[in-house]
XYZ file of N, CA and C in Angstrom:
723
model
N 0.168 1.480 26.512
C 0.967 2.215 25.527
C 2.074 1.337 24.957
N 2.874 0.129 25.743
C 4.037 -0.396 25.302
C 3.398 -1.451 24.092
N 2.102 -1.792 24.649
C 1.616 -2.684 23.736
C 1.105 -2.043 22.433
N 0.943 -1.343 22.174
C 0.296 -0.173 20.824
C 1.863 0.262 20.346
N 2.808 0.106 20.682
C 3.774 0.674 19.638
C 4.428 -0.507 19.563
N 4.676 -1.748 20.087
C 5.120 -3.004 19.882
C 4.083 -3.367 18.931
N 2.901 -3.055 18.619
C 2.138 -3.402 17.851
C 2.181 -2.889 16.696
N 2.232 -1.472 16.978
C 3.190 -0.425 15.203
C 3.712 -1.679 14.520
N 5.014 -0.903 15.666
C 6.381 -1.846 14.708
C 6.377 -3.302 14.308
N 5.502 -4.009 14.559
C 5.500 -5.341 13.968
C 4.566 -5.300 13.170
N 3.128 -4.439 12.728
C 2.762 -4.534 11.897
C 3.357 -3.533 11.069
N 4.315 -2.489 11.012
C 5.061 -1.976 9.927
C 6.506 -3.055 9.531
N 6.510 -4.075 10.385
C 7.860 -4.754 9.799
C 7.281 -5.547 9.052
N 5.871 -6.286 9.393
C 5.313 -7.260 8.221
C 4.544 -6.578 7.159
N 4.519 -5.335 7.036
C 4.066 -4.963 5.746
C 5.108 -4.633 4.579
N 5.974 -4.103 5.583
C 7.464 -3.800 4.607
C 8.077 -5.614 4.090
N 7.679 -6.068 5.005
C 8.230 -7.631 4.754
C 7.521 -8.331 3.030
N 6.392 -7.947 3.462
C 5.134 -8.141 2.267
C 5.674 -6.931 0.983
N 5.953 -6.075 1.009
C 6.321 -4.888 -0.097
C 7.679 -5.429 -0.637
N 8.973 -5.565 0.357
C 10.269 -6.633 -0.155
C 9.412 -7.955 -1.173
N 8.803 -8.649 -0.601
C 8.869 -9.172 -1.338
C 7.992 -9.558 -3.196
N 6.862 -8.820 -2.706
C 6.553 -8.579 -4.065
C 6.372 -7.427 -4.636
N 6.720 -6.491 -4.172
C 6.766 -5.049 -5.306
C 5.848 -4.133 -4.729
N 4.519 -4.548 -3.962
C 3.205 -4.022 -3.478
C 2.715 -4.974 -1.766
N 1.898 -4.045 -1.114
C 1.189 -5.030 -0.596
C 1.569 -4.276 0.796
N 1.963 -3.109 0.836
C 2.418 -2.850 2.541
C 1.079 -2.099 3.497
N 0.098 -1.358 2.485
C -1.210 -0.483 3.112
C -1.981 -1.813 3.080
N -2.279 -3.123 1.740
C -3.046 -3.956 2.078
C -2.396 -4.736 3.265
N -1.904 -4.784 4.106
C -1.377 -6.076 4.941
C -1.614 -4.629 6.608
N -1.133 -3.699 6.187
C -1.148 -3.050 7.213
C -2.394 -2.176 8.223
N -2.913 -1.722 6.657
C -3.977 -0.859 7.313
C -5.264 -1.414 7.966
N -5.461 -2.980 7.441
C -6.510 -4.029 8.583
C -5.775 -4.167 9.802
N -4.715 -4.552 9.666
C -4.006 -4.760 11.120
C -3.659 -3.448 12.416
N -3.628 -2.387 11.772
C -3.878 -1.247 12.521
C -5.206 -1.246 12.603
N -5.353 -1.023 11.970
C -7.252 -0.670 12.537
C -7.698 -1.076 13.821
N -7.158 -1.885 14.198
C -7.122 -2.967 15.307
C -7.104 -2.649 16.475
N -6.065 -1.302 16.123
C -5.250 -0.899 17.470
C -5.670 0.616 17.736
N -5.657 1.173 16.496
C -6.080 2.886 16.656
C -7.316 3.362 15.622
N -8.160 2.286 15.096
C -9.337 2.427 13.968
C -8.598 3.152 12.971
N -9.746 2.985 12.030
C -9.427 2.924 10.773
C -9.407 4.059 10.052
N -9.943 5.762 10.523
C -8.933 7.013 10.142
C -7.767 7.454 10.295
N -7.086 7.021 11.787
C -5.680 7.171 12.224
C -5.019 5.898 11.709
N -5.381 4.942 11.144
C -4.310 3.931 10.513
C -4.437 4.156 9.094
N -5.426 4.755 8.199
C -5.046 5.250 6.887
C -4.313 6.190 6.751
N -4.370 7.340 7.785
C -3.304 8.308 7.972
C -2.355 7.559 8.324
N -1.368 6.851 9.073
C -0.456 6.479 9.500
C 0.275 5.673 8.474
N -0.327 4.419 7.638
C 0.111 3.721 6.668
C 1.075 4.645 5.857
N -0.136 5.337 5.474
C 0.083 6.447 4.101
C 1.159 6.905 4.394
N 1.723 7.319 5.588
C 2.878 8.184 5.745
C 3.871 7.320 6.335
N 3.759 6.327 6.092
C 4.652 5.324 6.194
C 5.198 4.804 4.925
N 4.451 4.304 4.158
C 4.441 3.948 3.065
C 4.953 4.899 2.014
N 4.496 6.153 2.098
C 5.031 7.090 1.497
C 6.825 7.247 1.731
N 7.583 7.335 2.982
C 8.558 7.324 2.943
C 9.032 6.019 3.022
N 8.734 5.082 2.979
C 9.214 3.651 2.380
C 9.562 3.841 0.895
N 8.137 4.010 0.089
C 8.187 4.442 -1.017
C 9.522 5.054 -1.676
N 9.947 6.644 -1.185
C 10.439 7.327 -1.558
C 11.928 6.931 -1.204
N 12.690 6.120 -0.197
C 13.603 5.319 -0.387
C 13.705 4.916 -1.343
N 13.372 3.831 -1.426
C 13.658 2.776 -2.633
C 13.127 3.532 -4.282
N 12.187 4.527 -4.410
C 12.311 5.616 -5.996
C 13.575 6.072 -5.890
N 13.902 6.488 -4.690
C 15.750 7.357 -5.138
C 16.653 6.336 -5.465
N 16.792 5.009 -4.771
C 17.801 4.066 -4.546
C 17.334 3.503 -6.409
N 16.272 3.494 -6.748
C 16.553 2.554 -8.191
C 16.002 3.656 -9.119
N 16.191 4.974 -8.889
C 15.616 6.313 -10.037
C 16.257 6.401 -11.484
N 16.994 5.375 -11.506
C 17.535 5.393 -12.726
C 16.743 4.281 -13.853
N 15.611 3.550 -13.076
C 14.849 2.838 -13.914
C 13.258 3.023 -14.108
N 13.236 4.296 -13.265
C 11.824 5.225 -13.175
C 11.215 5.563 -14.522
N 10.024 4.878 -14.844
C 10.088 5.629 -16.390
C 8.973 6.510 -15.804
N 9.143 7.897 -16.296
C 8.972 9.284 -15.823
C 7.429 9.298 -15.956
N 6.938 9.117 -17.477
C 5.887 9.248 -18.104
C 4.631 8.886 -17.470
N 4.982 7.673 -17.490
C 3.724 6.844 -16.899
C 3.902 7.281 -15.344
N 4.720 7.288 -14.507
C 4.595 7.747 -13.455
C 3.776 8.757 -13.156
N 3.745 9.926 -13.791
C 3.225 11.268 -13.805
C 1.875 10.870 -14.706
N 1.194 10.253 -15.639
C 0.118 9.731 -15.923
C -0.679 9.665 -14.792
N -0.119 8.246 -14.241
C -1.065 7.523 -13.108
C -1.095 8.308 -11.605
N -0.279 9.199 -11.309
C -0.285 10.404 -9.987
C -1.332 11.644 -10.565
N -0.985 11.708 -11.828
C -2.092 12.886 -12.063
C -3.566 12.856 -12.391
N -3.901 11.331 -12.468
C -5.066 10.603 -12.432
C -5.370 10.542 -10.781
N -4.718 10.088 -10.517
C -4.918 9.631 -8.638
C -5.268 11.223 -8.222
N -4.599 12.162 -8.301
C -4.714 13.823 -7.817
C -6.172 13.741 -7.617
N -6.741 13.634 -9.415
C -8.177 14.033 -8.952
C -9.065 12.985 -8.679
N -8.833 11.860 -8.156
C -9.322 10.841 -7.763
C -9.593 11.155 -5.924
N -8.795 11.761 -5.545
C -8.272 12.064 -4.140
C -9.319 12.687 -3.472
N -10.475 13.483 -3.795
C -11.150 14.037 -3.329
C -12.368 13.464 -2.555
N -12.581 12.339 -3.872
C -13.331 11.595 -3.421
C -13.108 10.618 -2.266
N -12.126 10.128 -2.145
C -11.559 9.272 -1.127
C -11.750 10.237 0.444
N -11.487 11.866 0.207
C -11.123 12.338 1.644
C -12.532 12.371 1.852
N -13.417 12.627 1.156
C -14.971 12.878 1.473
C -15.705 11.336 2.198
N -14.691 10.316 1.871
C -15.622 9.155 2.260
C -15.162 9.055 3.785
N -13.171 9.530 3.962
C -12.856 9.065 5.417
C -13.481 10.418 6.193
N -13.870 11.161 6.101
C -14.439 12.537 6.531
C -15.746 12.132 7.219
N -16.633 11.337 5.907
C -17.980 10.941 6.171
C -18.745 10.031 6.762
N -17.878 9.181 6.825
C -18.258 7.666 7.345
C -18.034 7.391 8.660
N -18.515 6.846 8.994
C -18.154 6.150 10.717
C -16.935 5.191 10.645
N -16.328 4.831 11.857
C -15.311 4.240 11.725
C -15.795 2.696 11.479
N -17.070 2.127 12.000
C -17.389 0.985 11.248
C -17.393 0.797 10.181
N -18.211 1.860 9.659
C -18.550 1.660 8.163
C -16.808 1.513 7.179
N -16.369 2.290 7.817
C -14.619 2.697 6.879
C -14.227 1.059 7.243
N -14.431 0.632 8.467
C -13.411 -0.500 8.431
C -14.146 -1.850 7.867
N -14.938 -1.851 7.530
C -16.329 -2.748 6.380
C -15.904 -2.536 4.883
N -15.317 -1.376 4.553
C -15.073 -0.761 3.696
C -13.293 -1.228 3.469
N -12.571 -1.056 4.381
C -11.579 -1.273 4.284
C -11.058 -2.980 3.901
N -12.004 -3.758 4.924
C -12.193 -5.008 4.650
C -12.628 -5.682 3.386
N -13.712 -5.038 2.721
C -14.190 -5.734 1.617
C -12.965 -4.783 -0.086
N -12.308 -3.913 0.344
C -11.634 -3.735 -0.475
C -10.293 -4.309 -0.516
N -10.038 -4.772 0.292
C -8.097 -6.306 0.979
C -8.864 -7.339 0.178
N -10.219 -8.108 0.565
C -10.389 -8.982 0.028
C -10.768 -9.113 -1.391
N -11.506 -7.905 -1.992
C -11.368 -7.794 -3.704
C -10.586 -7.841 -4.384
N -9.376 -6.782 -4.119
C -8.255 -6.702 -4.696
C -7.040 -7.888 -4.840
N -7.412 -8.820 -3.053
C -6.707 -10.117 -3.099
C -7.101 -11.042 -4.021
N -8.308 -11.465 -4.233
C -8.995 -12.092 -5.175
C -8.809 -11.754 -6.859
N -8.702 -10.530 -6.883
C -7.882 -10.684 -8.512
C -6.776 -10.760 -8.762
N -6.035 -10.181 -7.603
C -4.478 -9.987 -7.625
C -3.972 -11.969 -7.619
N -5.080 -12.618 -6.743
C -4.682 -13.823 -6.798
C -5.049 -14.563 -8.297
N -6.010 -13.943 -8.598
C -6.209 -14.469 -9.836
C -5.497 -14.152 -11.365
N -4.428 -13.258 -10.993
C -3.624 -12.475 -11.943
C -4.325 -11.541 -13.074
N -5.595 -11.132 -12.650
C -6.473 -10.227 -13.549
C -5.352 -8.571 -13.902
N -5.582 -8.172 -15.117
C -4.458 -7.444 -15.514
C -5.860 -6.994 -15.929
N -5.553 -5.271 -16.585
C -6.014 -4.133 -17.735
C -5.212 -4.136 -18.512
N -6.522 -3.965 -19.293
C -6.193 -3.543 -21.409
C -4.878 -2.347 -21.217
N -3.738 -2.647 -22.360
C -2.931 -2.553 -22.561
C -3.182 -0.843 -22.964
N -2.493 0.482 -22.465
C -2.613 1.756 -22.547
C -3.280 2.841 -22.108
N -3.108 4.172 -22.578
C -2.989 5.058 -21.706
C -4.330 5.420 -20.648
N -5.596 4.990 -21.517
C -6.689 5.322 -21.057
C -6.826 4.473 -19.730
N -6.724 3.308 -19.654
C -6.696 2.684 -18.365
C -5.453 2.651 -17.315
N -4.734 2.884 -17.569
C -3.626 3.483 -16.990
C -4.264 4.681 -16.441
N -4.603 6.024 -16.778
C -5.690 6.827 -16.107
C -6.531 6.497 -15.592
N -7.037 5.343 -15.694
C -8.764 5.660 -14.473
C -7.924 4.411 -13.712
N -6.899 3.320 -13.772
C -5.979 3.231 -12.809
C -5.624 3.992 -11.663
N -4.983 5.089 -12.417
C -4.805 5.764 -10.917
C -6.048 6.980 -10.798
N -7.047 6.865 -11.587
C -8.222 7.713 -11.040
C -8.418 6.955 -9.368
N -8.701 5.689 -9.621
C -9.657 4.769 -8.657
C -8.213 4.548 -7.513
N -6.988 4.858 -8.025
C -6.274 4.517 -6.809
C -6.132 5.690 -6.097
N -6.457 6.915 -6.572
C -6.369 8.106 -5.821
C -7.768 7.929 -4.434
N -8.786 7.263 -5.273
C -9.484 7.542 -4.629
C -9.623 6.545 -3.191
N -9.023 5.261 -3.883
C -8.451 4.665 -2.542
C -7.696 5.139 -1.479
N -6.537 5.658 -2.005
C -5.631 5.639 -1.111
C -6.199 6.893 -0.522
N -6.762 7.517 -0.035
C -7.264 8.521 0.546
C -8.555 8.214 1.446
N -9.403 7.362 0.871
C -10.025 6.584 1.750
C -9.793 5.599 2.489
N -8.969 4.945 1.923
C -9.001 3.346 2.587
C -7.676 2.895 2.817
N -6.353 4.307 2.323
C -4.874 3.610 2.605
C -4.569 3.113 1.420
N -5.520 2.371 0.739
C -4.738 1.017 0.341
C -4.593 1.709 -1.255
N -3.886 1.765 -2.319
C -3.703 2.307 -3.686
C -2.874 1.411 -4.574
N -2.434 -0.087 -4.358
C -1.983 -0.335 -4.916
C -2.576 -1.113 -6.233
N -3.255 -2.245 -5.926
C -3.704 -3.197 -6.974
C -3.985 -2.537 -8.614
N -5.109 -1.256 -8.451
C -5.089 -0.553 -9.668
C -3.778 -0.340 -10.318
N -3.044 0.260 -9.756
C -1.945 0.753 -10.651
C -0.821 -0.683 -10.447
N -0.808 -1.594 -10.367
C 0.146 -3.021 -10.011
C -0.428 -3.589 -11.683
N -2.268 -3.825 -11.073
C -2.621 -4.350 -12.669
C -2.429 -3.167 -13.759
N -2.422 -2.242 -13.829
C -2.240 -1.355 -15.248
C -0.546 -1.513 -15.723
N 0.169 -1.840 -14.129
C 1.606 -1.750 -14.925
C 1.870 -3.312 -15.554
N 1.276 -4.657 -15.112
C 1.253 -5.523 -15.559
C 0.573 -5.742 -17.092
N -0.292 -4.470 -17.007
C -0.406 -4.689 -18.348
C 0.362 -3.941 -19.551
N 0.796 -3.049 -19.094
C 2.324 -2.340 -20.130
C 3.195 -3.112 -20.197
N 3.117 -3.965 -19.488
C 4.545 -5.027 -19.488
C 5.713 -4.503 -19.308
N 5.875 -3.669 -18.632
C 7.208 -2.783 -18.003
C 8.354 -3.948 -17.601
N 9.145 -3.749 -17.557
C 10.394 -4.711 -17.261
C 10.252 -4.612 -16.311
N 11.037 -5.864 -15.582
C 11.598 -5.853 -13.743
C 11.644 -4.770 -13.081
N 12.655 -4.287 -13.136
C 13.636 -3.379 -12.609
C 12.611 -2.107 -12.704
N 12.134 -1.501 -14.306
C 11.301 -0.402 -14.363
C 9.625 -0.807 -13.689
N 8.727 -1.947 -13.500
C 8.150 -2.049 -12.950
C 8.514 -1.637 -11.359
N 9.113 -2.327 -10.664
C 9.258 -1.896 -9.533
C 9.469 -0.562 -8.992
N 10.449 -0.219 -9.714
C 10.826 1.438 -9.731
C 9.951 2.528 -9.564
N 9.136 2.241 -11.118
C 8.278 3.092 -11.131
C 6.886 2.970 -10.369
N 6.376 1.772 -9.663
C 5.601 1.574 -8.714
C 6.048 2.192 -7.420
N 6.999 2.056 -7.514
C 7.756 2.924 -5.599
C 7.122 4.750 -6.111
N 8.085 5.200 -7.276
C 8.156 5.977 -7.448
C 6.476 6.730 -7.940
N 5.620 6.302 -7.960
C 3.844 6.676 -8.226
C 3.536 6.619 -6.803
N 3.790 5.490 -6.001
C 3.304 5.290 -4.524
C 4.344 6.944 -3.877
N 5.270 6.925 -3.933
C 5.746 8.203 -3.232
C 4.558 8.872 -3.758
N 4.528 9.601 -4.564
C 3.885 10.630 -5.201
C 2.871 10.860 -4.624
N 1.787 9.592 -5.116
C 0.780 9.665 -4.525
C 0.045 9.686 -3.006
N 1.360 9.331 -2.328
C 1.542 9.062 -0.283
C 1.899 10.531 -0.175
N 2.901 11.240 -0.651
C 2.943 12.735 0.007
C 1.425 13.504 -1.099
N 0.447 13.710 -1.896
C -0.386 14.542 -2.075
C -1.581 13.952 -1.253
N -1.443 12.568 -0.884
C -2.798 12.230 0.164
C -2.462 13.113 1.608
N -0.898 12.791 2.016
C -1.003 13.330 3.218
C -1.210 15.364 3.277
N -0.989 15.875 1.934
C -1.275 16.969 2.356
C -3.124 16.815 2.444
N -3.572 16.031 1.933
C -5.013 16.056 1.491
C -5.478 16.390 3.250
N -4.760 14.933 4.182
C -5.063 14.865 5.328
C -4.890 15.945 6.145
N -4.094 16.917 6.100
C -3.639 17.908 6.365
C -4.713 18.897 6.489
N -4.988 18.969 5.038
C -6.175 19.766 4.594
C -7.356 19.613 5.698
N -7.505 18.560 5.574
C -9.306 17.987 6.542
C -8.848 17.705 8.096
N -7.411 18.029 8.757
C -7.530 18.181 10.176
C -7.627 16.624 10.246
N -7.360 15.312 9.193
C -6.749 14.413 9.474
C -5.081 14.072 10.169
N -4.334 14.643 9.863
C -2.827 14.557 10.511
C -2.374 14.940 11.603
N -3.068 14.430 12.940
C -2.602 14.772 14.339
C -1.041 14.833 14.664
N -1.149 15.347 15.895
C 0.024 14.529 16.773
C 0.168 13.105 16.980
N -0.385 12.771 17.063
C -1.057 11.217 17.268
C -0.332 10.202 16.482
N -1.151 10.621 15.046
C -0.619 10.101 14.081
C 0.802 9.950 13.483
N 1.026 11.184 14.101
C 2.833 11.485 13.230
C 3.751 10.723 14.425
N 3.119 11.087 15.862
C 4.000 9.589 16.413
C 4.046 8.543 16.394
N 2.698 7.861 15.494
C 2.721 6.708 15.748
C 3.315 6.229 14.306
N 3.534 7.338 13.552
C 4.389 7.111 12.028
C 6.032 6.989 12.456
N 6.503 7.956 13.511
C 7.702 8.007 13.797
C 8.358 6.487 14.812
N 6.776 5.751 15.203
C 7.205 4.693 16.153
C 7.309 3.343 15.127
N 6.609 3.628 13.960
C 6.852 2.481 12.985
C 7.854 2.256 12.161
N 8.746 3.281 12.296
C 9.990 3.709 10.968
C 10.959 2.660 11.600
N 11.494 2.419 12.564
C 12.324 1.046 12.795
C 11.602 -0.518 12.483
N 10.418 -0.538 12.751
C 10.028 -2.033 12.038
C 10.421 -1.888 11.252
N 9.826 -0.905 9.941
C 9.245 -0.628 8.301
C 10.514 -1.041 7.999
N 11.848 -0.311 8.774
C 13.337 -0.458 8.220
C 13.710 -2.191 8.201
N 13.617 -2.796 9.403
C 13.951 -4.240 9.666
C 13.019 -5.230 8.465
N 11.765 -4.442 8.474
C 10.610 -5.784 7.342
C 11.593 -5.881 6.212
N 11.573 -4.550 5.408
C 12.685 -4.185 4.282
C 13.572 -5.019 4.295
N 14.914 -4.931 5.192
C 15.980 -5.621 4.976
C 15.617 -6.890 4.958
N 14.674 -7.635 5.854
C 14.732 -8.772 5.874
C 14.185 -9.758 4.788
N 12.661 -9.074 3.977
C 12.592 -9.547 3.097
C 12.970 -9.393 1.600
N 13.528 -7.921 1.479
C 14.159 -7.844 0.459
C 15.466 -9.178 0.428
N 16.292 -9.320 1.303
C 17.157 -11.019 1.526
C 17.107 -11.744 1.344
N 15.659 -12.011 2.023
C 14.790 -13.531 1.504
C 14.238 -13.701 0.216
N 14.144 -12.217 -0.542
C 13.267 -12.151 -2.122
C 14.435 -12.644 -2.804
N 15.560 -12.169 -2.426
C 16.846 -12.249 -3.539
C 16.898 -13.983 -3.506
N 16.912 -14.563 -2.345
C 17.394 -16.558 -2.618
C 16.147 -17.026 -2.681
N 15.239 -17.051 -2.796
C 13.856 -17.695 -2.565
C 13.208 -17.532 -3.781
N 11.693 -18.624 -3.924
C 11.033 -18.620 -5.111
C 9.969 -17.246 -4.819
N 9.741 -16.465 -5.340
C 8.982 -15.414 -5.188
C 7.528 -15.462 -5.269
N 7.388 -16.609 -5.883
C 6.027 -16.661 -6.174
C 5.235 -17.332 -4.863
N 6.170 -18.131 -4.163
C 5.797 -18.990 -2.798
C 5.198 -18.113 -1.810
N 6.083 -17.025 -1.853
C 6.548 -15.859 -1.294
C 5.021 -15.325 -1.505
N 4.699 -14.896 -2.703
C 3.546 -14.098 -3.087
C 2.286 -14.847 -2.539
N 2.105 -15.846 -2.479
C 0.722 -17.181 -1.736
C 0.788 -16.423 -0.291
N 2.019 -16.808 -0.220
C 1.596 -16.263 1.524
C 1.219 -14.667 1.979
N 1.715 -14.078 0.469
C 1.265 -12.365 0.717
C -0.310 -12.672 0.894
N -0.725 -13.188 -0.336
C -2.231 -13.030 -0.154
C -2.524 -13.686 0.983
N -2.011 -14.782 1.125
C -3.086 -15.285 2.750
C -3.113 -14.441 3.612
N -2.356 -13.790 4.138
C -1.873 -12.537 4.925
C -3.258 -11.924 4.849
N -3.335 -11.538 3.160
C -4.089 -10.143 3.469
C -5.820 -10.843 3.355
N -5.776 -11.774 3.352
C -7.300 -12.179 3.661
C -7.442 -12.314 5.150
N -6.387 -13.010 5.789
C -6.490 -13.004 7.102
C -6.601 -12.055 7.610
N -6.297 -10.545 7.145
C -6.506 -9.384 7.602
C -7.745 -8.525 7.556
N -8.259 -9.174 6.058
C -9.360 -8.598 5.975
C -10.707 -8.977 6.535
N -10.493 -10.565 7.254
C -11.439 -10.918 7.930
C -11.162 -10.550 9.461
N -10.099 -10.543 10.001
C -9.987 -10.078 10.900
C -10.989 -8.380 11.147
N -10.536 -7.603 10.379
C -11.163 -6.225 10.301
C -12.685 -6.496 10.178
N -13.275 -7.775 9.137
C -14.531 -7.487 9.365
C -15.705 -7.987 10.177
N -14.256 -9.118 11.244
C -15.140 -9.544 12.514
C -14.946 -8.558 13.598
N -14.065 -7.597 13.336
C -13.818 -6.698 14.336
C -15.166 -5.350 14.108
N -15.288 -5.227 12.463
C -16.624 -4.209 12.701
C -17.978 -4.608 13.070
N -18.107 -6.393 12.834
C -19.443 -6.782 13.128
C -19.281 -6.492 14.700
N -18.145 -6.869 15.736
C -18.595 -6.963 16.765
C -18.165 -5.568 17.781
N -17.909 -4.004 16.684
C -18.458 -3.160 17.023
C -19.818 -2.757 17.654
């Protein structure tokens, strides 16, 4: 047991570490590395509700650069995206989810490394967060879709970030009622959400610190190595299921 919550909290301090520093990246870095410890339905539940109140910190702390619109666009795309996602963690075996979980860290790393963006407006901005609803309900992970749609509005600093916290809240509390719904959200889970909230806090401070004096982009190389290393990790862990 000491080793499974020493294990939480350091993989919720290096995902929050990974989110400080580039804007995204705390379900991709986290939810392979849980999987590890409690498979891969109780660590999409757990992320999510981690991430979700990570999230919802930092939307209140910068809500004054939230642009409203698009926020509520890309959550009300994700809504009905969501269904599909609970039907896959419902349906699947925990191999199959964590095969699944794996080959979606390493796709998303691969364009995200390659700086692949979407056509500029509203229509892709919707099936943005269509396909991230349907992630984050399956697989945790919801960011890359809606990261590339806001890269392609060209949102400023300040309102990029913002309004990425502020879609990830959104979309982290209607998954977890989803989980709710399907007899995903144990006891289990909600302690092992309540044992990660002191990493999640320490990753935060520490790399939000290091984002402020440092080159960010250096910063961002090592996000992705991270999350490949994670995603192979997860998918030598389902072969040798």
């Amino acid at each position: 047991m000491t080793t499974l919550v020493a294990g939480v909290v350091v993989i919720a301090a290096l995902a929050a570490f990974a989110q400080a520093l580039s804007g995204f990246g705390f379900a991709l870095v986290a939810v392979p590395l849980l999987t590890l410890l409690v498979g891969p339905q109780t660590a999409v539940t757990v992320v999510t509700a981690l991430g979700g109140l990570l999230a919802l910190a930092i939307a209140v702390h910068q809500r004054r650069h939230v642009e409203g619109r698009t926020a509520v666009l890309v959550t009300g795309a994700g809504l009905v995206g969501m269904p599909l996602g609970l039907l896959a963690i419902t349906a699947l075996s925990a191999r199959s989810l964590s095969v699944l979980i794996a080959c979606v860290v390493l796709a998303f790393t691969l364009l995200l490394g390659r700086g692949v963006t979407l056509r500029r407006g509203a229509g892709p901005a919707a099936a943005a967060g269509f396909v991230s609803g349907a992630l984050l309900t399956s697989t945790g992970m919801n960011g890359p879709p809606v990261v590339a749609a806001f890269q392609a509005m060209k949102l400023e600093p300040r309102e990029f970030r913002a309004t990425l916290q502020a879609t990830f809240c959104a979309g982290d509390a209607l998954a977890v009622l989803g989980f709710i719904a399907v007899g995903r959200l144990t006891a289990d889970s909600l302690l092992l959400t309540a044992v990660g909230l002191p990493g999640m806090a320490v990753g935060w401070w520490l790399g939000d610190r290091i984002f402020a004096r440092t080159d960010p982009q250096r910063f961002r190389r090592i996000v992705l190595a991270v999350l490949v290393a994670s995603a192979c990790t997860a998918l030598i862990q389902a072969a040798l299921a």
